[in-house]
Every structure is written in structure tokens, then in C-alpha cells.
């Protein structure tokens, strides 16, 4: 997303009005994080699922 003149004016308006208040900044951050980072359909997969213990053994010994 690029900054257009309209977006830049909206950002300036936000910074001079509501952006001065810390509580609103925290609220906006929570909203942005929830919008940008969607929960994955699968839970976190630890790296131990990508290899087996026998692959960790030193080869040649």
C-alpha cells in the first residue's frame, strides 16, 4: 500500500487529533494487529516435526 496524497492527509489529521492520546494509539495498534495478522488455520508447528531424531545423529561414526 503506497502513500497517496489523500492517505498522507488522513495520517496528518489522525496525528494532530487522536494520535496524541496514548490510549487511542494502543487501541489503533490492537485493531491493526488483528486486521493484519490473521490466525492461521493450523496451529504453530515446532521445528521438531520437520526432522526425525535419526537425522540428528552424526554420520560416519
XYZ file of C-alpha atoms in Angstrom:
61
model
C 0.000 0.000 0.000
C 1.510 3.272 -1.112
C 1.041 6.667 0.497
C -1.180 8.766 -1.730
C -1.845 12.454 -1.003
C -5.238 11.561 0.469
C -3.739 8.923 2.774
C -0.989 11.313 3.813
C -3.579 13.980 4.673
C -5.593 11.415 6.654
C -2.456 10.391 8.553
C -1.670 14.030 9.354
C -5.225 14.588 10.555
C -5.015 11.488 12.756
C -1.655 12.541 14.221
C -2.864 16.041 15.099
C -6.156 14.898 16.653
C -6.415 11.379 18.092
C -2.780 10.354 17.673
C -1.749 12.499 20.616
C -3.546 10.259 23.107
C -1.678 7.127 24.199
C -4.823 5.089 24.841
C -6.046 5.671 21.308
C -2.661 4.655 19.925
C -2.835 1.372 21.817
C -6.382 0.790 20.584
C -5.386 1.507 16.995
C -2.422 -0.848 17.333
C -4.665 -3.663 18.586
C -7.060 -3.112 15.694
C -4.237 -3.034 13.146
C -2.637 -6.193 14.517
C -5.929 -8.060 14.495
C -6.632 -6.958 10.919
C -3.162 -7.655 9.538
C -2.292 -10.846 11.347
C -4.976 -13.424 10.803
C -4.959 -16.587 12.848
C -3.600 -19.458 10.804
C -5.855 -22.390 10.080
C -3.227 -24.662 11.624
C -1.537 -24.046 14.973
C 2.179 -23.354 15.286
C 4.292 -26.298 14.196
C 7.529 -26.757 16.142
C 10.610 -27.441 14.072
C 10.995 -30.923 15.563
C 8.287 -32.129 13.199
C 10.471 -31.379 10.196
C 13.175 -33.901 11.012
C 13.489 -37.202 12.794
C 15.902 -37.948 15.661
C 17.961 -40.337 13.482
C 18.774 -37.425 11.152
C 20.456 -35.665 14.076
C 22.988 -38.454 14.645
C 26.457 -37.786 13.324
C 27.081 -39.640 10.096
C 30.268 -41.629 9.570
C 30.879 -42.551 13.199
